[in-house]
Coordinates of C-alpha atoms and ligand atoms in Angstrom, one line a residue:
Chain A
M1 CA -11.5 110.4 -16.5
K2 CA -15.0 110.5 -17.9
W3 CA -17.0 107.6 -19.4
A4 CA -20.1 107.9 -21.6
V5 CA -22.5 105.0 -21.5
A6 CA -24.9 104.9 -24.5
V7 CA -28.5 104.1 -23.9
F8 CA -30.7 102.8 -26.7
P9 CA -34.3 101.7 -26.3
G10 CA -33.9 98.1 -25.2
S11 CA -30.4 98.5 -23.7
N12 CA -30.4 96.6 -20.4
C13 CA -26.8 96.5 -19.3
D14 CA -26.4 100.2 -19.3
R15 CA -26.8 100.6 -15.5
D16 CA -24.4 97.7 -14.8
A17 CA -21.8 99.4 -17.0
Y18 CA -22.4 102.8 -15.4
R19 CA -22.1 101.3 -12.0
A20 CA -18.9 99.5 -12.8
V21 CA -17.1 102.6 -14.0
A22 CA -18.7 105.1 -11.6
D23 CA -19.1 103.2 -8.4
V24 CA -16.6 100.5 -8.5
L25 CA -13.9 102.1 -10.5
G26 CA -14.6 105.6 -9.1
D27 CA -14.5 107.4 -12.5
Q28 CA -16.9 110.0 -13.7
A29 CA -19.7 108.7 -15.9
V30 CA -22.6 110.0 -17.9
Y31 CA -25.4 108.3 -19.8
V32 CA -25.9 109.5 -23.4
R33 CA -29.2 108.8 -25.0
H34 CA -29.7 107.3 -28.4
D35 CA -30.9 110.7 -29.7
A36 CA -28.0 112.7 -28.3
S37 CA -25.7 114.3 -30.8
S38 CA -22.7 114.6 -28.5
L39 CA -20.8 112.4 -26.1
L40 CA -20.6 115.3 -23.6
G41 CA -16.8 115.4 -23.6
A42 CA -16.3 111.8 -22.5
D43 CA -12.8 110.2 -22.7
A44 CA -14.2 106.7 -23.5
V45 CA -17.5 105.3 -24.6
I46 CA -19.3 102.0 -23.8
L47 CA -22.0 100.6 -26.0
P48 CA -23.7 98.3 -23.5
G49 CA -25.5 95.0 -23.9
G50 CA -29.2 94.4 -24.2
F51 CA -31.7 94.2 -27.0
S52 CA -31.5 97.6 -28.6
Y53 CA -34.7 98.2 -30.7
G54 CA -35.9 94.8 -29.7
D55 CA -33.2 93.2 -31.9
Y56 CA -35.7 93.9 -34.7
L57 CA -34.5 92.9 -38.2
R58 CA -31.0 91.8 -36.8
P59 CA -29.3 92.6 -33.5
G60 CA -27.8 96.0 -33.8
A61 CA -29.2 96.7 -37.3
L62 CA -31.4 99.6 -36.2
A63 CA -29.3 101.0 -33.4
R64 CA -26.7 102.0 -35.9
F65 CA -29.0 104.7 -37.2
A66 CA -29.4 106.4 -33.8
P67 CA -28.0 109.9 -33.8
V68 CA -25.6 109.1 -31.0
M69 CA -23.9 106.6 -33.4
E70 CA -22.7 109.6 -35.5
A71 CA -21.0 111.0 -32.4
V72 CA -19.6 107.5 -31.6
R73 CA -18.3 107.2 -35.2
S74 CA -16.4 110.5 -35.2
F75 CA -15.1 109.8 -31.7
A76 CA -13.8 106.5 -32.9
E77 CA -12.3 108.1 -36.0
A78 CA -10.5 110.6 -33.8
G79 CA -8.9 107.6 -32.0
G80 CA -11.1 107.7 -28.9
P81 CA -11.5 104.4 -27.0
V82 CA -14.9 102.7 -27.8
L83 CA -16.0 99.4 -26.1
G84 CA -18.9 97.5 -27.5
I85 CA -20.2 94.8 -25.1
C86 CA -22.5 92.0 -26.4
N87 CA -25.3 93.9 -28.2
G88 CA -22.8 96.8 -28.3
F89 CA -20.4 94.5 -30.3
Q90 CA -23.3 93.6 -32.6
I91 CA -24.0 97.3 -33.1
L92 CA -20.3 98.0 -34.0
C93 CA -20.4 95.3 -36.6
E94 CA -23.7 96.5 -38.1
A95 CA -22.3 100.0 -38.2
G96 CA -19.2 98.9 -40.0
L97 CA -16.9 100.0 -37.3
L98 CA -15.8 96.4 -36.9
P99 CA -15.8 93.7 -39.6
G100 CA -18.0 90.6 -39.6
A101 CA -21.3 89.7 -38.0
L102 CA -22.8 87.8 -35.1
L103 CA -25.0 84.9 -35.9
R104 CA -27.3 82.8 -33.8
N105 CA -25.3 80.5 -31.6
A106 CA -24.4 77.3 -33.3
G107 CA -25.9 75.2 -30.5
Q108 CA -29.2 77.1 -31.0
R109 CA -29.3 77.9 -27.3
F110 CA -29.0 81.2 -25.4
R111 CA -25.8 80.8 -23.4
C112 CA -25.5 82.3 -20.0
Q113 CA -22.4 81.1 -18.1
P114 CA -18.9 82.1 -17.1
V115 CA -16.2 81.5 -19.8
C116 CA -12.5 81.6 -19.9
L117 CA -10.9 84.0 -22.4
R118 CA -7.3 84.1 -23.7
V119 CA -6.0 87.6 -24.2
E120 CA -4.5 87.8 -27.6
N121 CA -3.7 91.5 -27.9
S122 CA -2.6 93.5 -24.9
H123 CA -2.1 96.7 -26.8
T124 CA -5.6 98.0 -27.0
P125 CA -6.9 100.7 -24.6
F126 CA -8.8 98.0 -22.8
T127 CA -6.2 95.2 -22.5
G128 CA -3.1 97.0 -21.2
R129 CA -3.4 95.5 -17.7
F130 CA -3.3 92.0 -19.2
H131 CA -0.5 90.2 -21.0
A132 CA -0.8 88.3 -24.2
G133 CA -1.7 84.6 -23.4
Q134 CA -3.2 85.4 -20.1
V135 CA -6.4 83.6 -19.2
I136 CA -9.2 85.7 -17.8
R137 CA -12.8 84.9 -16.7
M138 CA -16.1 86.7 -17.5
P139 CA -19.7 85.8 -18.0
I140 CA -21.5 85.6 -21.3
A141 CA -25.2 85.9 -21.9
H142 CA -26.3 85.8 -25.5
G143 CA -28.3 84.0 -28.1
E144 CA -26.5 85.5 -31.0
G145 CA -22.8 85.6 -30.4
N146 CA -21.5 83.3 -33.1
Y147 CA -18.8 85.5 -34.7
F148 CA -18.7 85.1 -38.5
A149 CA -16.5 86.7 -41.1
P150 CA -15.4 85.5 -44.5
P151 CA -12.1 83.5 -44.3
E152 CA -10.0 86.3 -45.9
V153 CA -11.3 88.7 -43.3
L154 CA -10.4 86.3 -40.5
D155 CA -7.0 85.9 -41.9
E156 CA -6.5 89.6 -42.0
L157 CA -7.7 89.9 -38.4
E158 CA -5.3 87.2 -37.4
Q159 CA -2.3 88.7 -39.3
Q160 CA -2.9 92.2 -38.0
G161 CA -3.3 91.0 -34.4
R162 CA -6.9 92.2 -34.3
I163 CA -8.3 89.2 -32.5
V164 CA -8.4 90.5 -28.9
F165 CA -10.0 87.6 -27.0
R166 CA -10.6 84.0 -27.8
Y167 CA -12.7 81.5 -25.9
C168 CA -10.4 79.0 -24.3
D169 CA -10.3 76.3 -21.6
P170 CA -8.8 77.1 -18.2
D171 CA -5.4 76.2 -19.5
G172 CA -5.6 78.7 -22.3
R173 CA -6.3 76.3 -25.1
A174 CA -8.8 77.5 -27.7
T175 CA -10.5 74.2 -28.2
P176 CA -13.9 73.5 -29.9
A177 CA -15.2 72.4 -26.5
A178 CA -14.4 75.8 -25.0
N179 CA -16.3 77.6 -27.8
P180 CA -19.7 78.3 -26.4
N181 CA -21.4 79.6 -29.5
G182 CA -19.6 78.3 -32.6
S183 CA -17.6 81.5 -33.2
A184 CA -15.1 81.3 -36.1
R185 CA -11.7 80.5 -34.7
N186 CA -13.0 80.8 -31.1
I187 CA -13.2 84.6 -31.5
A188 CA -14.8 86.4 -28.5
G189 CA -13.6 89.9 -29.2
I190 CA -11.9 91.9 -32.0
C191 CA -10.6 95.4 -32.6
N192 CA -10.4 97.8 -35.5
A193 CA -7.2 98.4 -37.4
R194 CA -6.2 101.3 -35.2
G195 CA -7.0 99.2 -32.1
N196 CA -9.2 101.8 -30.3
V197 CA -12.5 100.2 -31.1
V198 CA -13.0 96.9 -29.3
G199 CA -16.1 94.7 -29.4
L200 CA -16.6 91.5 -27.3
M201 CA -19.5 89.2 -26.5
P202 CA -18.5 88.6 -22.8
H203 CA -19.6 91.1 -20.1
P204 CA -16.6 92.8 -18.3
E205 CA -19.1 94.9 -16.3
R206 CA -20.3 91.7 -14.7
A207 CA -16.8 90.8 -13.4
V208 CA -15.9 93.8 -11.3
E209 CA -16.4 92.8 -7.6
P210 CA -15.1 90.0 -5.5
F211 CA -18.5 88.2 -5.3
M212 CA -18.7 88.0 -9.1
V213 CA -17.0 85.5 -11.4
S214 CA -13.8 87.5 -11.2
T215 CA -12.6 91.0 -11.2
D216 CA -11.0 90.7 -14.6
G217 CA -13.6 93.1 -16.0
L218 CA -12.4 95.8 -13.6
A219 CA -8.9 95.4 -14.9
L220 CA -10.2 95.8 -18.5
L221 CA -12.0 99.0 -17.6
A222 CA -9.2 100.4 -15.5
A223 CA -6.7 99.9 -18.3
V224 CA -8.3 102.8 -20.2
R225 CA -7.1 105.2 -17.5
D226 CA -3.5 104.1 -18.0
W227 CA -3.9 104.2 -21.8
L228 CA -5.3 107.8 -21.7
Q229 CA -2.4 108.9 -19.4
A230 CA 0.2 107.2 -21.7
T231 CA -1.2 108.8 -24.8
S232 CA -1.5 112.3 -23.3
T233 CA 2.1 112.3 -21.9
S234 CA 3.8 110.8 -24.9
P235 CA 4.9 113.3 -27.6
P236 CA 1.9 114.1 -29.9
D237 CA 3.3 112.2 -32.8
G238 CA 6.4 110.1 -33.2
N239 CA 6.7 111.3 -36.7
S240 CA 8.6 114.4 -35.8
A241 CA 11.5 112.3 -34.6
T242 CA 11.8 110.3 -37.8
G243 CA 10.9 113.2 -40.1
G244 CA 7.8 111.4 -41.1
V245 CA 6.8 110.6 -44.7
Q246 CA 5.9 113.7 -46.5
G247 CA 4.3 114.3 -49.8
A248 CA 3.4 110.6 -50.1
C249 CA 0.4 111.5 -52.2
Chain B
M1 CA -48.4 99.6 -83.6
C2 CA -45.6 97.2 -83.5
G3 CA -47.2 94.1 -84.8
E4 CA -46.3 94.7 -88.4
G5 CA -44.4 91.9 -90.0
A6 CA -40.7 92.7 -89.6
T7 CA -38.6 93.1 -92.6
A8 CA -36.9 89.7 -92.3
G9 CA -33.5 89.6 -93.8
S10 CA -31.2 86.7 -94.6
I11 CA -31.5 83.5 -92.6
L12 CA -28.8 83.3 -89.9
H13 CA -29.7 80.0 -88.6
Q14 CA -32.2 77.3 -89.6
G15 CA -32.6 75.2 -86.5
K16 CA -34.8 72.2 -85.7
A17 CA -37.8 74.2 -84.6
K18 CA -37.0 77.9 -85.3
T19 CA -35.5 80.1 -87.9
V20 CA -33.4 83.1 -87.0
Y21 CA -33.4 86.0 -89.4
A22 CA -31.2 89.0 -89.6
T23 CA -33.1 92.3 -89.4
D24 CA -32.1 95.8 -90.6
R25 CA -30.5 96.3 -87.2
A26 CA -27.3 94.4 -86.5
D27 CA -28.1 94.1 -82.9
Q28 CA -31.5 92.5 -83.4
V29 CA -32.8 89.2 -84.8
L30 CA -36.2 87.9 -85.7
I31 CA -36.9 84.4 -84.4
V32 CA -39.7 82.6 -86.2
F33 CA -41.2 79.6 -84.4
R34 CA -42.0 76.9 -86.9
D35 CA -44.5 74.1 -86.6
D36 CA -41.8 71.5 -86.8
I37 CA -41.4 69.3 -83.8
T38 CA -38.5 67.0 -83.2
A39 CA -37.3 64.7 -80.5
G40 CA -34.3 62.5 -79.7
N41 CA -32.0 65.1 -81.2
G42 CA -33.9 65.3 -84.5
Q43 CA -34.4 61.5 -85.0
K44 CA -38.1 61.8 -84.6
R45 CA -39.8 64.6 -86.4
A46 CA -43.2 65.9 -87.4
E47 CA -45.1 69.0 -88.2
I48 CA -48.0 70.1 -86.0
P49 CA -49.8 73.1 -87.6
G50 CA -50.4 75.8 -85.0
K51 CA -47.6 74.7 -82.7
G52 CA -45.1 77.5 -83.7
S53 CA -47.6 80.2 -82.9
L54 CA -48.2 78.6 -79.4
T55 CA -44.6 78.2 -78.5
S56 CA -43.9 81.7 -79.6
R57 CA -46.7 83.2 -77.6
I58 CA -45.9 81.2 -74.5
S59 CA -42.3 82.2 -74.8
A60 CA -43.2 85.9 -75.1
L61 CA -45.4 85.7 -72.1
L62 CA -42.8 84.0 -69.9
F63 CA -40.0 86.3 -71.1
R64 CA -42.1 89.3 -70.1
E65 CA -42.5 87.6 -66.7
L66 CA -38.8 87.3 -66.3
E67 CA -38.1 90.9 -67.4
R68 CA -40.7 92.0 -64.9
A69 CA -38.9 90.2 -62.2
G70 CA -35.6 91.9 -63.2
V71 CA -34.0 89.0 -65.2
A72 CA -32.4 90.2 -68.4
T73 CA -33.6 88.4 -71.5
H74 CA -33.1 88.7 -75.2
F75 CA -36.8 89.4 -75.7
L76 CA -37.9 92.7 -77.3
E77 CA -41.4 92.2 -78.7
E78 CA -43.7 89.9 -80.6
R79 CA -43.7 90.1 -84.3
G80 CA -46.5 88.5 -86.3
P81 CA -48.3 85.3 -85.2
A82 CA -45.2 83.2 -84.5
G83 CA -42.2 85.6 -84.3
L84 CA -40.2 87.3 -81.6
L85 CA -37.9 90.2 -82.1
A86 CA -34.9 89.7 -79.9
R87 CA -31.5 91.1 -79.1
A88 CA -28.9 89.4 -81.3
A89 CA -26.8 87.3 -79.0
R90 CA -23.7 85.2 -79.1
I91 CA -25.1 82.0 -77.8
V92 CA -23.1 80.3 -75.0
P93 CA -22.7 76.7 -76.3
L94 CA -24.1 75.3 -73.0
E95 CA -27.7 74.4 -72.3
V96 CA -28.6 74.9 -68.6
V97 CA -31.2 72.5 -67.3
V98 CA -32.9 73.0 -64.0
R99 CA -34.9 70.1 -62.5
N100 CA -37.4 70.2 -59.6
R101 CA -38.6 66.7 -60.0
A102 CA -37.0 63.6 -61.6
A103 CA -38.0 63.0 -65.2
G104 CA -36.7 62.0 -68.6
S105 CA -32.9 61.3 -68.8
L106 CA -32.4 62.0 -65.1
S107 CA -34.9 59.2 -64.1
Q108 CA -33.2 56.9 -66.6
R109 CA -29.7 57.5 -65.5
L110 CA -30.2 57.6 -61.8
G111 CA -33.2 55.3 -61.5
L112 CA -35.4 57.8 -59.8
P113 CA -39.1 57.4 -60.3
E114 CA -40.5 60.0 -62.7
G115 CA -42.2 62.8 -60.8
E116 CA -40.1 62.2 -57.6
P117 CA -39.6 65.7 -56.0
L118 CA -35.9 66.6 -55.6
P119 CA -34.9 68.0 -52.2
R120 CA -33.5 71.0 -54.0
P121 CA -33.3 72.0 -57.6
I122 CA -30.7 70.2 -59.7
V123 CA -28.7 72.2 -62.3
E124 CA -27.1 70.5 -65.2
H125 CA -25.1 71.6 -68.2
Y126 CA -25.2 70.1 -71.6
Y127 CA -22.8 70.9 -74.4
K128 CA -24.9 72.2 -77.2
R129 CA -23.6 70.1 -80.1
D130 CA -26.1 68.2 -82.2
D131 CA -23.4 65.9 -83.8
L132 CA -22.5 64.6 -80.3
G133 CA -26.1 64.4 -79.1
D134 CA -25.8 67.4 -76.6
P135 CA -23.7 65.5 -74.0
L136 CA -24.0 66.2 -70.3
V137 CA -20.8 68.0 -69.1
N138 CA -19.4 69.1 -65.8
R139 CA -17.4 72.1 -64.8
D140 CA -14.1 70.4 -65.6
H141 CA -15.4 69.5 -69.1
I142 CA -16.5 73.0 -69.6
R143 CA -13.1 74.3 -68.6
A144 CA -11.2 71.8 -70.7
L145 CA -13.2 72.7 -73.8
G146 CA -13.2 76.4 -72.9
L147 CA -16.9 76.6 -73.4
A148 CA -17.5 79.4 -70.9
S149 CA -15.5 81.0 -68.1
D150 CA -16.1 80.0 -64.5
D151 CA -17.7 83.3 -63.9
V152 CA -20.2 83.0 -66.7
V153 CA -21.1 79.4 -65.6
D154 CA -21.6 80.7 -62.0
R155 CA -23.8 83.5 -63.3
M156 CA -25.8 81.3 -65.6
E157 CA -26.4 78.9 -62.7
A158 CA -27.6 81.7 -60.4
I159 CA -29.8 83.2 -63.0
A160 CA -31.2 79.7 -63.9
L161 CA -32.2 79.2 -60.3
R162 CA -33.8 82.6 -60.1
V163 CA -35.7 81.8 -63.3
N164 CA -36.8 78.6 -61.7
D165 CA -38.3 80.5 -58.8
I166 CA -40.1 82.9 -61.0
L167 CA -41.4 80.4 -63.5
T168 CA -42.4 77.9 -60.8
A169 CA -44.5 80.6 -59.1
R170 CA -45.9 81.8 -62.4
L171 CA -46.9 78.3 -63.5
A172 CA -48.3 77.5 -60.0
A173 CA -50.7 80.4 -60.4
A174 CA -52.0 78.6 -63.5
R175 CA -52.2 75.3 -61.5
L176 CA -49.3 73.9 -63.4
V177 CA -46.1 72.2 -62.1
L178 CA -42.8 73.1 -63.6
V179 CA -40.9 69.7 -63.6
D180 CA -37.8 70.9 -65.4
F181 CA -36.7 73.2 -68.1
K182 CA -33.8 74.1 -70.4
L183 CA -32.3 77.6 -70.8
E184 CA -29.9 79.0 -73.3
F185 CA -27.9 82.1 -72.6
G186 CA -26.3 84.6 -74.9
L187 CA -24.1 87.6 -74.7
A188 CA -26.0 90.6 -76.1
G189 CA -23.3 93.3 -76.1
D190 CA -21.7 92.8 -72.6
A191 CA -24.9 91.6 -71.0
L192 CA -25.5 87.9 -70.2
V193 CA -29.2 87.4 -71.2
V194 CA -31.6 84.5 -71.2
A195 CA -32.1 83.7 -74.9
D196 CA -33.8 81.1 -77.2
E197 CA -37.3 80.1 -76.0
L198 CA -39.4 79.2 -72.9
S199 CA -42.1 76.9 -74.1
P200 CA -43.4 73.3 -73.7
D201 CA -40.8 72.4 -76.3
T202 CA -38.1 73.1 -73.7
M203 CA -39.8 72.5 -70.4
R204 CA -41.8 69.8 -68.7
V205 CA -45.2 71.1 -67.4
W206 CA -47.7 68.9 -65.6
D207 CA -51.2 69.7 -64.5
A208 CA -51.0 70.3 -60.8
E209 CA -54.1 68.2 -59.9
S210 CA -54.0 65.3 -62.2
G211 CA -50.3 65.2 -63.1
R212 CA -51.3 65.1 -66.8
R213 CA -48.3 65.9 -69.0
L214 CA -48.9 68.9 -71.2
D215 CA -45.5 69.3 -72.9
K216 CA -43.3 67.8 -75.6
D217 CA -43.2 64.4 -73.7
R218 CA -46.7 63.8 -75.4
F219 CA -44.8 63.8 -78.7
R220 CA -41.7 62.0 -77.5
R221 CA -43.9 59.2 -76.0
D222 CA -46.5 59.1 -78.8
W223 CA -49.4 60.0 -76.4
G224 CA -51.0 62.3 -78.9
G225 CA -52.8 65.5 -78.0
V226 CA -49.6 67.5 -78.3
L227 CA -51.3 70.6 -79.6
E228 CA -54.0 70.3 -77.0
G229 CA -51.5 70.2 -74.3
Y230 CA -49.7 73.3 -75.5
E231 CA -53.1 75.0 -76.0
E232 CA -54.0 74.2 -72.4
I233 CA -50.8 75.7 -71.1
W234 CA -51.3 78.8 -73.1
Q235 CA -55.0 79.1 -72.0
R236 CA -54.2 78.7 -68.4
L237 CA -51.2 81.1 -68.5
S238 CA -53.0 83.8 -70.3
E239 CA -56.0 83.6 -68.0
S240 CA -54.1 83.6 -64.7
P241 CA -52.6 86.8 -63.2
F242 CA -50.3 88.5 -65.5
T243 CA -49.4 92.1 -66.2
G244 CA -46.9 92.2 -69.0
N245 CA -47.7 95.2 -71.2
A246 CA -49.6 93.7 -74.2
A247 CA -47.7 93.1 -77.4
C248 CA -46.7 96.6 -78.1
G249 CA -43.7 98.1 -76.3
A250 CA -43.5 95.0 -74.2
G251 CA -40.5 94.8 -71.9
A252 CA -40.2 98.5 -71.7
D253 CA -41.4 99.8 -68.4
E254 CA -43.6 102.7 -68.8
T255 CA -42.7 105.6 -66.6
G256 CA -45.2 108.3 -65.5
A257 CA -47.1 109.5 -62.5
P258 CA -46.1 108.0 -59.2
R259 CA -48.0 104.9 -58.3
T260 CA -47.8 102.5 -55.4
F261 CA -46.1 99.1 -55.8
T262 CA -46.3 96.4 -53.2
T263 CA -42.8 95.0 -53.2
W264 CA -41.4 92.0 -51.3
V265 CA -37.8 91.6 -50.3
R266 CA -36.9 88.0 -49.5
I267 CA -33.9 87.6 -47.3
M268 CA -32.1 84.3 -46.8
P269 CA -29.0 83.2 -45.0
K270 CA -26.2 82.9 -47.5
E271 CA -25.9 79.5 -49.3
G272 CA -23.7 77.2 -47.3
M273 CA -24.1 79.4 -44.2
L274 CA -25.0 77.6 -41.0
D275 CA -28.6 78.2 -40.2
P276 CA -29.3 76.9 -36.7
Q277 CA -32.9 78.2 -36.9
G278 CA -33.6 76.2 -40.0
K279 CA -32.0 73.1 -38.4
A280 CA -34.2 73.4 -35.4
V281 CA -37.3 73.8 -37.5
R282 CA -36.3 70.9 -39.7
D283 CA -35.9 68.7 -36.6
G284 CA -39.3 69.9 -35.3
L285 CA -41.0 69.0 -38.6
R286 CA -39.4 65.6 -38.6
A287 CA -40.6 65.1 -35.0
L288 CA -44.1 65.8 -36.2
G289 CA -43.7 63.0 -38.7
F290 CA -42.8 64.9 -41.8
T291 CA -40.1 62.5 -42.7
G292 CA -39.7 63.9 -46.2
V293 CA -38.2 67.2 -44.9
A294 CA -34.7 67.1 -46.3
D295 CA -33.7 70.7 -45.5
V296 CA -35.1 73.8 -44.0
R297 CA -33.7 77.3 -44.1
V298 CA -35.4 80.2 -42.4
G299 CA -35.2 83.7 -43.8
K300 CA -37.4 86.7 -43.7
M301 CA -39.8 88.5 -46.0
V302 CA -40.2 92.2 -45.9
Q303 CA -43.3 93.7 -47.5
L304 CA -42.9 97.3 -48.7
V305 CA -45.5 99.6 -50.2
L306 CA -43.5 101.9 -52.4
T307 CA -44.4 105.0 -54.3
A308 CA -42.5 105.1 -57.5
T309 CA -42.9 106.2 -61.1
S310 CA -42.2 102.8 -62.6
E311 CA -41.9 99.2 -61.6
A312 CA -38.2 99.3 -62.4
Q313 CA -37.8 102.2 -60.0
A314 CA -39.7 100.4 -57.3
R315 CA -37.4 97.4 -57.8
D316 CA -34.2 99.5 -57.7
D317 CA -35.4 101.3 -54.6
A318 CA -36.1 98.1 -52.9
R319 CA -32.7 96.7 -53.9
S320 CA -30.9 99.6 -52.4
M321 CA -33.0 99.3 -49.2
A322 CA -32.1 95.7 -49.0
K323 CA -28.4 96.5 -49.5
R324 CA -28.3 99.3 -47.0
L325 CA -30.5 97.9 -44.2
L326 CA -32.8 95.0 -44.8
A327 CA -30.1 92.5 -45.5
N328 CA -26.6 92.1 -44.1
P329 CA -24.5 91.3 -47.1
V330 CA -21.9 89.5 -44.9
I331 CA -24.4 86.8 -44.0
E332 CA -27.5 87.1 -46.2
D333 CA -28.6 87.1 -49.8
F334 CA -31.8 88.8 -50.9
S335 CA -34.1 88.9 -53.9
V336 CA -36.8 91.5 -54.8
H337 CA -40.2 90.8 -56.2
V338 CA -42.6 93.6 -57.3
A339 CA -46.2 92.5 -57.2
S340 CA -48.3 92.8 -60.2
P341 CA -51.4 95.0 -59.7
G342 CA -53.7 92.0 -59.3
E343 CA -51.4 90.2 -56.9
G344 CA -52.7 90.8 -53.4
S345 CA -50.7 90.7 -50.2
R346 CA -51.3 87.5 -48.5
Ligands
ADP1 N1 -31.1 86.1 -79.4 C1 -30.5 85.1 -80.2 N2 -29.6 85.5 -81.0 C2 -29.0 84.6 -81.9 N3 -29.3 83.3 -81.8 C3 -30.2 82.9 -81.0 C4 -30.9 83.8 -80.1 N4 -31.8 83.0 -79.4 C5 -31.6 81.7 -79.8 N5 -30.7 81.6 -80.8 C6 -30.3 80.4 -81.4 O1 -31.2 80.2 -82.5 C7 -31.4 78.8 -82.7 C8 -32.9 78.6 -82.6 O2 -33.4 77.5 -83.3 P1 -33.6 76.0 -82.8 O3 -34.6 75.5 -83.8 O4 -33.9 76.0 -81.4 O5 -32.2 75.5 -83.1 P2 -31.4 74.2 -82.7 O6 -31.8 73.2 -83.6 O7 -30.0 74.7 -82.9 O8 -31.7 74.0 -81.3 C9 -30.7 78.1 -81.6 O9 -29.5 77.6 -82.1 C10 -30.4 79.1 -80.6 O10 -29.3 78.9 -79.9
MG2 MG1 -33.1 74.6 -79.9

């Protein structure tokens, strides 16, 4: 499979992401620049971490106008897997591909440390190698990762199973103490309604080799391969079997 | 020319200080400011020749200032020496008071020394009923009496705070302190507008340097020099930066050739939203010994130089810019201020 790693002025985790999928995972990978208009036929896209456009105005606020974001948007709308990591998550929120916003950490400090995450939804393209409730470990490194959304949006995310990861303690309890940045309901990652666009603050590309915090990030990235295979071998649309709903409008 | 005496029709309302006349248009009224002055809900009264003309002119000047900043008011234009042509409004029976410093009834009820700055503006509602002495009411009272819907109360409160920002800045430019003021609101058609008057009869205004009172408190407390105080306010306001289009066609924004407008967009974290930056700055200030710092919130200010054919267009443009990029509506509120020509960028 082929990955596209987006590169904005100020991205700084693009090479780690590229290395993780190309060298460690052994997939094909290409960089796509902010001014590119196509994703070069990639099967999955990563919006990497960093400080795109210097975090000017608000993190992610300016990156969303980069031409490549048009390509990412249509790719996402067509159901392609999109992963936003850290600043990439902020960009997805600013672009409206994911709800909510990321505020300055409640503790006012930049947090750079390993964290435990509880997998809440194992049905996204990125979580198929985990099971719901599983505790995984990855590092975080951010000053603005405090997830915020109005309560009704949080309820909706909750009801629709769109909270993908929560900060937790090693036993899987999402306690206030395990919350490194004040995120609402300990949210570390969410997905869109269709499930193909996932954003998270922790860095899976920094958890891919034995000397790192864990190799859980590798499992996250590798899951996309399974997901692509499953979607290409299953019948194009389940609707034909049930007759579908016709003339609904 | 629009200064011609209006054809005043029948008297709609004869109040304590103003008379409201019908005009030949059902949607407009003429408000004539009289020289009568009253206090203590009409218990103390006098006539001060020349006062009506001053309160009318000061009101007109401040209404223009609000319109210019995008706040809808009932003001249309000045008529004669002491009259305002206004949009006819159904007055909401609530007076909205905004206080920046303790004074008057607030000082008395809560025992705060007069002049004590309040950490943030206080908004109060009074039921507009002379026979009850305009009692202070809260939201539950307002609901119980059905005086206004929650939505209208929310909007009045938000507008009142906005008006407070605008008037505080405008008066500061004239070296005056806005201690508190009262607003009345009305529905003109579907629009909620600031109505009634904006004058030293309805606001407390102190000289910034000496703290000298220049408003109706001079009458309430028998200090004398009432007219002089009002004169002083008028003089200072009319001499300090101001760009309202003179008496004629006031309020209407003239459109024409494109001009440049320096415009500021002020962006603040939403009310009630955690602001760690503000908290850190607050703690820093306290560490420096500024013990009076009750709260700090950190936002941003964006200065734009816009080419537009009218001030209204510049404001609209800046608003859409704020909505689409400059502010994130999930977490931030914004306000737009278009500079008057004389108002430099500092
Ligand atoms: N645009 C308007 N349309 C109709 N009535 C208005 C308008 N603006 C103010 N009023 C009302 O006109 C009256 C003004 O006279 P005033 O002397 O202040 O009366 P009062 O003694 O009732 O306070 C007030 O009752 C005020 O609510
Ligand atoms: Mg009155």
